[in-house]
Amino acid sequence: EIYVSDSLPAFRKNLLKEKAEVYRYRFTNNYRNIGLHRDLVARLAEAFEFGEKDVYYIKLLVDEILMNAFLHGALEPGKDCTELDILLAHGKLLITVKDFAGREFDDYPFHFRQEKKHEKGGLSLIEELSDDWQVTNKPGKTTEVSFFKTASGN
């Protein structure tokens, strides 16, 4: 495990207690599917009481983690699959993206960007715009990135 959140497991558990809506999609890695699923999550967030600014941030976050799965987790783009899990309750959202390449995860670039405070992409963007996040890597098997966000009332 690379970065493990203290609060994300409890957030997931509470969402499930609240009888959150659960959606799971498995799709082939390609640019079209990234856009389709990013927009799907945005529409779901709107339906679950997220405001315009939150929906914009959610689209950025989902686009980033789906693109990471496509660029770093697909051994054969166009053939490999990505899984997208969405848990939603009113004003609460948990997203998990899993790729099945399980490439060794190098967290050095993330920590380097944090120290230098430049380049707001990748995990730095996820850290900045989400309430919390985590990365779990099982080399040779899977990489999973999760984040959660609560509505800010905008």
Coordinates of C-alpha atoms in Angstrom, one line a residue:
E1 CA 0.0 0.0 0.0
I2 CA 1.4 3.3 -1.0
Y3 CA -0.8 6.0 0.6
V4 CA -3.5 4.8 3.0
S5 CA -6.1 7.1 4.2
D6 CA -7.1 7.1 7.9
S7 CA -10.6 8.3 7.1
L8 CA -11.5 6.7 3.7
P9 CA -12.4 3.2 5.1
A10 CA -14.8 4.7 7.7
F11 CA -16.3 7.0 5.0
R12 CA -17.0 3.9 2.8
K13 CA -18.5 2.0 5.8
N14 CA -20.8 4.9 6.7
L15 CA -21.9 5.3 3.1
L16 CA -22.9 1.7 2.9
K17 CA -24.8 2.0 6.3
E18 CA -26.7 4.9 4.7
K19 CA -27.8 2.5 1.9
A20 CA -25.8 4.5 -0.7
E21 CA -26.4 3.8 -4.4
V22 CA -23.7 1.6 -5.7
Y23 CA -22.6 1.5 -9.3
R24 CA -19.9 -0.7 -10.8
Y25 CA -18.6 -0.4 -14.4
R26 CA -15.9 -2.4 -16.1
F27 CA -14.8 -1.1 -19.5
T28 CA -12.0 -1.3 -22.0
N29 CA -9.3 1.3 -21.7
N30 CA -9.7 4.0 -24.4
Y31 CA -10.1 7.7 -24.5
R32 CA -13.8 7.5 -25.5
N33 CA -14.6 5.5 -22.4
I34 CA -12.8 7.9 -20.1
G35 CA -15.0 10.7 -21.3
L36 CA -18.2 8.7 -21.1
H37 CA -17.6 7.5 -17.6
R38 CA -16.3 10.9 -16.4
D39 CA -19.5 12.5 -17.6
L40 CA -21.6 9.7 -16.1
V41 CA -20.1 10.4 -12.7
A42 CA -20.8 14.1 -13.1
R43 CA -24.5 13.5 -13.9
L44 CA -24.8 11.2 -10.9
A45 CA -23.2 13.8 -8.6
E46 CA -25.7 16.4 -9.8
A47 CA -28.5 14.1 -9.1
F48 CA -27.2 13.5 -5.5
E49 CA -27.1 17.2 -4.5
F50 CA -23.6 18.3 -5.5
G51 CA -23.4 21.9 -6.7
E52 CA -21.9 23.2 -9.9
K53 CA -18.4 23.8 -8.5
D54 CA -18.3 20.4 -6.8
V55 CA -19.4 18.7 -10.0
Y56 CA -16.6 20.5 -11.9
Y57 CA -14.0 19.3 -9.4
I58 CA -15.5 15.8 -9.5
K59 CA -15.1 15.7 -13.3
L60 CA -11.5 16.8 -13.0
L61 CA -10.8 14.1 -10.3
V62 CA -12.5 11.3 -12.2
D63 CA -10.8 12.3 -15.5
E64 CA -7.4 12.3 -13.7
I65 CA -7.7 8.9 -12.1
L66 CA -9.3 7.3 -15.2
M67 CA -6.5 8.8 -17.4
N68 CA -3.9 7.5 -14.9
A69 CA -5.4 4.0 -15.2
F70 CA -5.3 4.2 -19.0
L71 CA -1.8 5.6 -19.3
H72 CA -0.1 3.8 -16.4
G73 CA -2.2 0.7 -15.8
A74 CA -3.1 -0.6 -19.3
L75 CA -0.6 -3.0 -20.6
E76 CA -2.5 -3.2 -23.9
P77 CA -4.6 0.0 -24.3
G78 CA -7.8 -0.8 -26.1
K79 CA -7.8 -4.3 -24.7
D80 CA -7.2 -4.0 -20.9
C81 CA -10.1 -3.2 -18.6
T82 CA -10.6 -0.7 -15.9
E83 CA -13.1 -0.9 -13.1
L84 CA -15.0 2.1 -11.8
D85 CA -16.9 1.9 -8.5
I86 CA -19.2 4.7 -7.5
L87 CA -20.9 5.0 -4.1
L88 CA -23.3 7.9 -3.7
A89 CA -25.6 9.2 -1.0
H90 CA -27.0 12.7 -0.7
G91 CA -24.1 15.0 -0.8
K92 CA -21.5 12.2 -0.5
L93 CA -19.4 10.5 -3.1
L94 CA -16.8 7.8 -3.1
I95 CA -15.0 6.8 -6.3
T96 CA -12.6 3.9 -6.8
V97 CA -10.7 3.1 -10.0
K98 CA -8.9 -0.2 -10.3
D99 CA -6.6 -1.3 -13.1
F100 CA -5.3 -4.8 -13.5
A101 CA -1.8 -4.2 -14.7
G102 CA -0.4 -3.9 -11.2
R103 CA 2.7 -2.0 -12.4
E104 CA 5.1 -1.1 -9.6
F105 CA 3.9 2.2 -8.2
D106 CA 6.6 4.9 -7.8
D107 CA 5.4 7.6 -5.4
Y108 CA 8.6 9.6 -5.7
P109 CA 7.2 12.1 -8.3
F110 CA 4.2 12.8 -6.1
H111 CA 6.4 13.5 -3.0
F112 CA 8.8 15.6 -5.2
R113 CA 5.9 17.7 -6.5
Q114 CA 4.6 18.2 -2.9
E115 CA 8.0 19.4 -1.7
K116 CA 8.4 21.8 -4.7
K117 CA 4.8 22.9 -4.8
H118 CA 4.6 22.8 -8.6
E119 CA 2.7 20.9 -11.2
K120 CA -0.9 20.4 -10.1
G121 CA -1.6 17.1 -11.8
G122 CA -1.8 13.5 -11.0
L123 CA -2.0 12.6 -7.3
S124 CA -1.3 16.2 -6.3
L125 CA -4.6 17.3 -8.0
I126 CA -6.5 14.4 -6.3
E127 CA -5.1 15.4 -2.9
E128 CA -6.0 19.1 -3.4
L129 CA -9.5 18.7 -4.7
S130 CA -10.8 15.7 -2.8
D131 CA -11.6 15.4 0.9
D132 CA -9.3 12.4 1.2
W133 CA -7.8 9.7 -1.1
Q134 CA -5.7 6.6 -1.1
V135 CA -3.7 4.4 -3.4
T136 CA -3.3 0.7 -3.0
N137 CA -0.8 -1.2 -5.2
K138 CA -0.4 -5.0 -5.5
P139 CA 2.5 -5.3 -7.9
G140 CA 1.8 -7.7 -10.7
K141 CA -1.9 -7.6 -9.9
T142 CA -3.8 -4.3 -9.4
T143 CA -3.5 -0.7 -8.6
E144 CA -6.5 1.0 -7.0
V145 CA -7.0 4.7 -6.5
S146 CA -9.9 6.0 -4.3
F147 CA -11.1 9.4 -3.3
F148 CA -14.2 10.8 -1.5
K149 CA -15.9 14.1 -1.7
T150 CA -18.7 15.7 0.3
A151 CA -20.9 18.5 -1.1
S152 CA -19.7 21.9 -0.1
G153 CA -23.1 23.6 -0.6
N154 CA -22.2 25.6 -3.7

